[in-house]
Amino acid sequence: MNTRTLGKTGYQVSEIGLGTWQLGESFGALNDETAAEILKTARSLDVNFWDTADVYGGGQSESRIGAFADKKGVLVATKLGRNGDIFPNKTGYNRRNIKESLTGSLKRLGVETLDLAQLHTIPTAVLADGEVFNIMDDLRDEGLMRHYGASVENVEEALICLKAEGITTLQIIFNLFRQDYIAEVFPEARKRNVGIIVRLPLASGLLSGKWSKDTKFPDNDHRNFNANGEKFNVGETFSGLPFEKGIALADELKQMIPKGVPLSQFALRWLLDNKAVSTIIAGVTKPLQLKDNADASKRDPIEPKLIEELAGWYEERVKPHIRGRI
């Protein structure tokens, strides 16, 4: 597995990381045995960057990672700010509540200091106020985490965070269906040496290329209950695209990419060809999917002419259909 430097953290992270939302059973039921096998597969493939959050399964994802024995050399990033018991209705971002949230993550993960703590899509106004960054600075200096970053929903929030000196990473929704960070955010992140962590690299699975408009999801899968933004930001599911439109656009993509290359691996390779990207966190429900993702790190770069063509295709064919703030 190829590695890259995660901004000014200095961490050497695998190009393909592991998202663990699914370990909290947000993509349907996932038993302990399968969860452990996914983590074991990540270790065998040298996937050393694992991303979780305190709210994934009410702490279940963190607890499963904490219980996994073989974590030597693994960097675990968690997130805070969405736990309704501590931050009701996304309010209460004070020092006491933030420290309480971080302390809970420390216990579940079984560590004394967090490798990376990320603000978890907290309100734009809270980010713009700036006090939350001062609090994170203080708690970092206390030793609760080595570094902190922010997971954001849109370009505006990313640019706000990049002004904070203590920010070391940005986690963003970025894929062939969401390309807007390239113009403004990436140059500024590289200037400030802020690592870019990509989430939703396959647009909740649309870019796997394996679905049809008749594909159904379990009742407790966010791709069912949040397909139109019913429970949280619509951009977090299918990158904000209506499902059937996403399927149609994925079919268009299949005609544009080199023959014989799986759409999922092409989509991941496209991400890696953006040099500002440090690591990609793709969630999987089966160990084999992780191996398929990791293989994208070995593929040759995409031809510049095709990348340019895909940028125009995005602006004309995809962007008009995205719902929510980009």
GROMACS .gro file of C-alpha atoms in nm:
model
  326
    1MET     CA    1   0.000   0.000   0.000
    2ASN     CA    2   0.134   0.343  -0.094
    3THR     CA    3   0.140   0.606   0.179
    4ARG     CA    4   0.116   0.985   0.191
    5THR     CA    5   0.185   1.242   0.459
    6LEU     CA    6  -0.129   1.363   0.638
    7GLY     CA    7  -0.052   1.733   0.630
    8LYS     CA    8   0.130   1.883   0.925
    9THR     CA    9   0.043   1.588   1.150
   10GLY     CA   10   0.343   1.417   0.991
   11TYR     CA   11   0.154   1.086   0.999
   12GLN     CA   12   0.231   0.849   0.714
   13VAL     CA   13  -0.112   0.719   0.616
   14SER     CA   14  -0.222   0.461   0.362
   15GLU     CA   15  -0.366   0.611   0.044
   16ILE     CA   16  -0.672   0.394   0.095
   17GLY     CA   17  -0.803   0.419   0.449
   18LEU     CA   18  -1.097   0.257   0.621
   19GLY     CA   19  -1.420   0.433   0.707
   20THR     CA   20  -1.602   0.259   0.992
   21TRP     CA   21  -1.951   0.407   0.989
   22GLN     CA   22  -2.066   0.057   0.893
   23LEU     CA   23  -1.921  -0.087   1.216
   24GLY     CA   24  -2.197   0.109   1.388
   25GLU     CA   25  -2.446  -0.075   1.164
   26SER     CA   26  -2.555   0.230   0.964
   27PHE     CA   27  -2.557   0.018   0.646
   28GLY     CA   28  -2.763  -0.261   0.797
   29ALA     CA   29  -2.677  -0.528   1.051
   30LEU     CA   30  -2.310  -0.625   1.087
   31ASN     CA   31  -2.211  -0.887   1.343
   32ASP     CA   32  -1.900  -0.881   1.560
   33GLU     CA   33  -1.731  -1.154   1.357
   34THR     CA   34  -1.764  -0.966   1.028
   35ALA     CA   35  -1.656  -0.640   1.192
   36ALA     CA   36  -1.341  -0.807   1.326
   37GLU     CA   37  -1.271  -0.966   0.987
   38ILE     CA   38  -1.290  -0.624   0.818
   39LEU     CA   39  -1.038  -0.482   1.065
   40LYS     CA   40  -0.816  -0.789   1.026
   41THR     CA   41  -0.825  -0.748   0.647
   42ALA     CA   42  -0.730  -0.382   0.682
   43ARG     CA   43  -0.424  -0.484   0.882
   44SER     CA   44  -0.323  -0.745   0.625
   45LEU     CA   45  -0.343  -0.487   0.345
   46ASP     CA   46  -0.147  -0.223   0.540
   47VAL     CA   47  -0.452   0.001   0.553
   48ASN     CA   48  -0.335   0.196   0.857
   49PHE     CA   49  -0.577   0.492   0.872
   50TRP     CA   50  -0.913   0.415   1.030
   51ASP     CA   51  -1.184   0.677   1.068
   52THR     CA   52  -1.467   0.648   1.319
   53ALA     CA   53  -1.697   0.871   1.528
   54ASP     CA   54  -1.859   0.871   1.869
   55VAL     CA   55  -2.208   0.854   1.712
   56TYR     CA   56  -2.151   0.556   1.483
   57GLY     CA   57  -2.387   0.309   1.643
   58GLY     CA   58  -2.391   0.513   1.964
   59GLY     CA   59  -2.022   0.434   2.020
   60GLN     CA   60  -2.037   0.079   1.880
   61SER     CA   61  -1.786   0.151   1.604
   62GLU     CA   62  -1.532   0.298   1.849
   63SER     CA   63  -1.584   0.009   2.089
   64ARG     CA   64  -1.528  -0.251   1.818
   65ILE     CA   65  -1.204  -0.079   1.717
   66GLY     CA   66  -1.100  -0.052   2.080
   67ALA     CA   67  -1.159  -0.424   2.133
   68PHE     CA   68  -0.954  -0.523   1.828
   69ALA     CA   69  -0.617  -0.640   1.955
   70ASP     CA   70  -0.382  -0.592   1.661
   71LYS     CA   71  -0.370  -0.213   1.617
   72LYS     CA   72   0.007  -0.157   1.622
   73GLY     CA   73   0.092   0.112   1.369
   74VAL     CA   74  -0.275   0.197   1.307
   75LEU     CA   75  -0.381   0.562   1.326
   76VAL     CA   76  -0.737   0.605   1.447
   77ALA     CA   77  -0.924   0.927   1.378
   78THR     CA   78  -1.252   0.988   1.555
   79LYS     CA   79  -1.508   1.267   1.546
   80LEU     CA   80  -1.720   1.467   1.790
   81GLY     CA   81  -2.009   1.708   1.779
   82ARG     CA   82  -2.308   1.502   1.665
   83ASN     CA   83  -2.389   1.323   1.991
   84GLY     CA   84  -2.734   1.455   2.079
   85ASP     CA   85  -2.694   1.371   2.448
   86ILE     CA   86  -2.393   1.602   2.476
   87PHE     CA   87  -2.472   1.852   2.200
   88PRO     CA   88  -2.855   1.865   2.182
   89ASN     CA   89  -2.978   1.997   1.848
   90LYS     CA   90  -2.617   2.076   1.755
   91THR     CA   91  -2.571   2.326   2.037
   92GLY     CA   92  -2.353   2.347   2.348
   93TYR     CA   93  -2.007   2.352   2.191
   94ASN     CA   94  -1.840   2.461   2.512
   95ARG     CA   95  -1.525   2.332   2.676
   96ARG     CA   96  -1.703   2.105   2.925
   97ASN     CA   97  -1.916   1.929   2.664
   98ILE     CA   98  -1.634   1.889   2.414
   99LYS     CA   99  -1.409   1.743   2.681
  100GLU     CA  100  -1.684   1.504   2.791
  101SER     CA  101  -1.723   1.383   2.433
  102LEU     CA  102  -1.349   1.332   2.384
  103THR     CA  103  -1.321   1.149   2.717
  104GLY     CA  104  -1.592   0.906   2.608
  105SER     CA  105  -1.405   0.833   2.285
  106LEU     CA  106  -1.083   0.773   2.478
  107LYS     CA  107  -1.254   0.513   2.695
  108ARG     CA  108  -1.423   0.331   2.408
  109LEU     CA  109  -1.106   0.324   2.199
  110GLY     CA  110  -0.898   0.220   2.500
  111VAL     CA  111  -0.627   0.484   2.456
  112GLU     CA  112  -0.483   0.767   2.664
  113THR     CA  113  -0.451   1.014   2.376
  114LEU     CA  114  -0.643   1.032   2.050
  115ASP     CA  115  -0.436   1.033   1.731
  116LEU     CA  116  -0.677   1.273   1.562
  117ALA     CA  117  -1.005   1.426   1.680
  118GLN     CA  118  -1.229   1.591   1.421
  119LEU     CA  119  -1.518   1.831   1.462
  120HIS     CA  120  -1.806   1.640   1.309
  121THR     CA  121  -2.003   1.860   1.069
  122ILE     CA  122  -2.092   2.113   1.336
  123PRO     CA  123  -2.293   2.424   1.240
  124THR     CA  124  -2.134   2.678   1.008
  125ALA     CA  125  -2.203   2.958   1.256
  126VAL     CA  126  -2.009   2.776   1.529
  127LEU     CA  127  -1.712   2.735   1.298
  128ALA     CA  128  -1.729   3.100   1.192
  129ASP     CA  129  -1.735   3.219   1.555
  130GLY     CA  130  -1.397   3.052   1.605
  131GLU     CA  131  -1.412   2.981   1.978
  132VAL     CA  132  -1.444   2.607   1.916
  133PHE     CA  133  -1.094   2.608   1.768
  134ASN     CA  134  -0.955   2.776   2.081
  135ILE     CA  135  -1.117   2.504   2.292
  136MET     CA  136  -0.967   2.232   2.075
  137ASP     CA  137  -0.626   2.401   2.103
  138ASP     CA  138  -0.652   2.392   2.482
  139LEU     CA  139  -0.765   2.029   2.499
  140ARG     CA  140  -0.492   1.925   2.259
  141ASP     CA  141  -0.239   2.096   2.486
  142GLU     CA  142  -0.390   1.905   2.779
  143GLY     CA  143  -0.307   1.583   2.598
  144LEU     CA  144  -0.654   1.457   2.500
  145MET     CA  145  -0.549   1.441   2.134
  146ARG     CA  146  -0.230   1.483   1.938
  147HIS     CA  147  -0.395   1.668   1.650
  148TYR     CA  148  -0.737   1.794   1.554
  149GLY     CA  149  -0.921   1.863   1.233
  150ALA     CA  150  -1.272   1.912   1.101
  151SER     CA  151  -1.516   1.715   0.892
  152VAL     CA  152  -1.719   1.963   0.686
  153GLU     CA  153  -2.018   1.964   0.453
  154ASN     CA  154  -1.925   2.224   0.193
  155VAL     CA  155  -1.663   2.456   0.047
  156GLU     CA  156  -1.762   2.751   0.267
  157GLU     CA  157  -1.702   2.554   0.587
  158ALA     CA  158  -1.372   2.419   0.457
  159LEU     CA  159  -1.242   2.769   0.388
  160ILE     CA  160  -1.346   2.885   0.737
  161CYS     CA  161  -1.159   2.596   0.899
  162LEU     CA  162  -0.845   2.660   0.695
  163LYS     CA  163  -0.810   2.996   0.871
  164ALA     CA  164  -0.765   2.824   1.210
  165GLU     CA  165  -0.398   2.769   1.290
  166GLY     CA  166  -0.461   2.451   1.490
  167ILE     CA  167  -0.646   2.269   1.212
  168THR     CA  168  -0.429   1.990   1.071
  169THR     CA  169  -0.683   1.801   0.859
  170LEU     CA  170  -1.004   1.853   0.664
  171GLN     CA  171  -1.246   1.572   0.590
  172ILE     CA  172  -1.462   1.644   0.287
  173ILE     CA  173  -1.725   1.493   0.057
  174PHE     CA  174  -1.523   1.456  -0.262
  175ASN     CA  175  -1.572   1.225  -0.558
  176LEU     CA  176  -1.653   1.227  -0.929
  177PHE     CA  177  -2.001   1.349  -0.833
  178ARG     CA  178  -1.868   1.628  -0.604
  179GLN     CA  179  -1.564   1.805  -0.753
  180ASP     CA  180  -1.597   2.161  -0.621
  181TYR     CA  181  -1.314   2.153  -0.366
  182ILE     CA  182  -1.052   2.147  -0.640
  183ALA     CA  183  -1.065   2.515  -0.731
  184GLU     CA  184  -1.041   2.698  -0.397
  185VAL     CA  185  -0.994   2.456  -0.110
  186PHE     CA  186  -0.712   2.237  -0.240
  187PRO     CA  187  -0.468   2.521  -0.320
  188GLU     CA  188  -0.528   2.675   0.024
  189ALA     CA  189  -0.493   2.340   0.202
  190ARG     CA  190  -0.162   2.272   0.029
  191LYS     CA  191  -0.043   2.623   0.115
  192ARG     CA  192  -0.123   2.565   0.483
  193ASN     CA  193  -0.007   2.200   0.482
  194VAL     CA  194  -0.349   2.072   0.589
  195GLY     CA  195  -0.417   1.706   0.513
  196ILE     CA  196  -0.724   1.619   0.306
  197ILE     CA  197  -0.926   1.316   0.409
  198VAL     CA  198  -1.186   1.213   0.151
  199ARG     CA  199  -1.514   1.062   0.262
  200LEU     CA  200  -1.794   0.925   0.043
  201PRO     CA  201  -1.539   0.845  -0.232
  202LEU     CA  202  -1.790   0.620  -0.405
  203ALA     CA  203  -2.094   0.842  -0.335
  204SER     CA  204  -2.249   0.595  -0.089
  205GLY     CA  205  -2.192   0.317  -0.342
  206LEU     CA  206  -2.329   0.481  -0.658
  207LEU     CA  207  -1.978   0.477  -0.802
  208SER     CA  208  -1.935   0.108  -0.733
  209GLY     CA  209  -2.108   0.056  -1.066
  210LYS     CA  210  -2.291  -0.248  -0.933
  211TRP     CA  211  -2.642  -0.111  -0.877
  212SER     CA  212  -2.955  -0.049  -1.082
  213LYS     CA  213  -3.253   0.177  -1.021
  214ASP     CA  214  -3.428  -0.127  -0.865
  215THR     CA  215  -3.164  -0.173  -0.592
  216LYS     CA  216  -3.318  -0.167  -0.241
  217PHE     CA  217  -3.158  -0.102   0.097
  218PRO     CA  218  -3.247  -0.223   0.449
  219ASP     CA  219  -3.476  -0.007   0.661
  220ASN     CA  220  -3.190   0.085   0.898
  221ASP     CA  221  -2.954   0.180   0.612
  222HIS     CA  222  -2.906   0.557   0.568
  223ARG     CA  223  -2.930   0.504   0.192
  224ASN     CA  224  -3.294   0.421   0.261
  225PHE     CA  225  -3.398   0.651   0.546
  226ASN     CA  226  -3.191   0.953   0.437
  227ALA     CA  227  -3.210   0.920   0.060
  228ASN     CA  228  -3.364   1.266   0.035
  229GLY     CA  229  -3.214   1.424   0.346
  230GLU     CA  230  -3.494   1.321   0.579
  231LYS     CA  231  -3.268   1.269   0.885
  232PHE     CA  232  -2.948   1.469   0.819
  233ASN     CA  233  -2.765   1.658   0.544
  234VAL     CA  234  -2.877   1.524   0.208
  235GLY     CA  235  -2.520   1.551   0.080
  236GLU     CA  236  -2.410   1.269   0.312
  237THR     CA  237  -2.617   1.018   0.114
  238PHE     CA  238  -2.544   0.966  -0.257
  239SER     CA  239  -2.348   1.295  -0.247
  240GLY     CA  240  -2.679   1.481  -0.268
  241LEU     CA  241  -2.799   1.323  -0.593
  242PRO     CA  242  -3.143   1.167  -0.630
  243PHE     CA  243  -3.083   0.792  -0.638
  244GLU     CA  244  -3.216   0.719  -0.987
  245LYS     CA  245  -3.028   1.017  -1.134
  246GLY     CA  246  -2.711   0.890  -0.967
  247ILE     CA  247  -2.760   0.548  -1.125
  248ALA     CA  248  -2.805   0.707  -1.468
  249LEU     CA  249  -2.492   0.920  -1.426
  250ALA     CA  250  -2.291   0.618  -1.313
  251ASP     CA  251  -2.400   0.440  -1.632
  252GLU     CA  252  -2.274   0.740  -1.832
  253LEU     CA  253  -1.940   0.719  -1.654
  254LYS     CA  254  -1.899   0.354  -1.748
  255GLN     CA  255  -1.898   0.460  -2.113
  256MET     CA  256  -1.628   0.722  -2.052
  257ILE     CA  257  -1.366   0.523  -1.863
  258PRO     CA  258  -1.110   0.278  -2.006
  259LYS     CA  259  -1.254  -0.063  -2.086
  260GLY     CA  260  -1.179  -0.336  -1.834
  261VAL     CA  261  -1.133  -0.096  -1.542
  262PRO     CA  262  -1.395  -0.134  -1.266
  263LEU     CA  263  -1.581   0.192  -1.208
  264SER     CA  264  -1.506   0.178  -0.835
  265GLN     CA  265  -1.130   0.155  -0.889
  266PHE     CA  266  -1.138   0.425  -1.154
  267ALA     CA  267  -1.326   0.654  -0.914
  268LEU     CA  268  -1.069   0.595  -0.639
  269ARG     CA  269  -0.777   0.642  -0.880
  270TRP     CA  270  -0.928   0.974  -0.991
  271LEU     CA  271  -0.925   1.086  -0.628
  272LEU     CA  272  -0.563   0.982  -0.579
  273ASP     CA  273  -0.461   1.178  -0.887
  274ASN     CA  274  -0.552   1.492  -0.692
  275LYS     CA  275  -0.223   1.556  -0.512
  276ALA     CA  276  -0.388   1.750  -0.230
  277VAL     CA  277  -0.560   1.427  -0.118
  278SER     CA  278  -0.385   1.250   0.170
  279THR     CA  279  -0.611   0.949   0.220
  280ILE     CA  280  -0.948   0.810   0.115
  281ILE     CA  281  -1.181   0.652   0.370
  282ALA     CA  282  -1.415   0.405   0.207
  283GLY     CA  283  -1.655   0.207   0.422
  284VAL     CA  284  -1.702  -0.161   0.342
  285THR     CA  285  -1.941  -0.427   0.469
  286LYS     CA  286  -1.737  -0.719   0.332
  287PRO     CA  287  -1.361  -0.775   0.363
  288LEU     CA  288  -1.327  -0.843  -0.012
  289GLN     CA  289  -1.449  -0.491  -0.088
  290LEU     CA  290  -1.154  -0.351   0.104
  291LYS     CA  291  -0.908  -0.545  -0.112
  292ASP     CA  292  -1.079  -0.414  -0.426
  293ASN     CA  293  -1.045  -0.059  -0.292
  294ALA     CA  294  -0.679  -0.108  -0.200
  295ASP     CA  295  -0.599  -0.224  -0.553
  296ALA     CA  296  -0.683   0.125  -0.682
  297SER     CA  297  -0.362   0.249  -0.518
  298LYS     CA  298  -0.165   0.033  -0.763
  299ARG     CA  299  -0.333   0.159  -1.081
  300ASP     CA  300  -0.166   0.398  -1.323
  301PRO     CA  301  -0.267   0.766  -1.316
  302ILE     CA  302  -0.555   0.872  -1.540
  303GLU     CA  303  -0.476   1.053  -1.863
  304PRO     CA  304  -0.496   1.435  -1.819
  305LYS     CA  305  -0.726   1.467  -2.120
  306LEU     CA  306  -0.983   1.237  -1.959
  307ILE     CA  307  -0.958   1.424  -1.628
  308GLU     CA  308  -1.036   1.746  -1.813
  309GLU     CA  309  -1.328   1.580  -1.988
  310LEU     CA  310  -1.465   1.457  -1.655
  311ALA     CA  311  -1.446   1.808  -1.509
  312GLY     CA  312  -1.664   1.942  -1.791
  313TRP     CA  313  -1.900   1.646  -1.760
  314TYR     CA  314  -1.939   1.718  -1.388
  315GLU     CA  315  -2.028   2.084  -1.444
  316GLU     CA  316  -2.278   2.010  -1.719
  317ARG     CA  317  -2.429   1.675  -1.629
  318VAL     CA  318  -2.392   1.628  -1.252
  319LYS     CA  319  -2.376   1.957  -1.063
  320PRO     CA  320  -2.724   2.084  -1.162
  321HIS     CA  321  -2.880   1.782  -0.989
  322ILE     CA  322  -2.699   1.803  -0.652
  323ARG     CA  323  -2.918   1.897  -0.360
  324GLY     CA  324  -2.792   2.084  -0.055
  325ARG     CA  325  -2.497   2.320  -0.019
  326ILE     CA  326  -2.191   2.223  -0.218
   0.00000   0.00000   0.00000
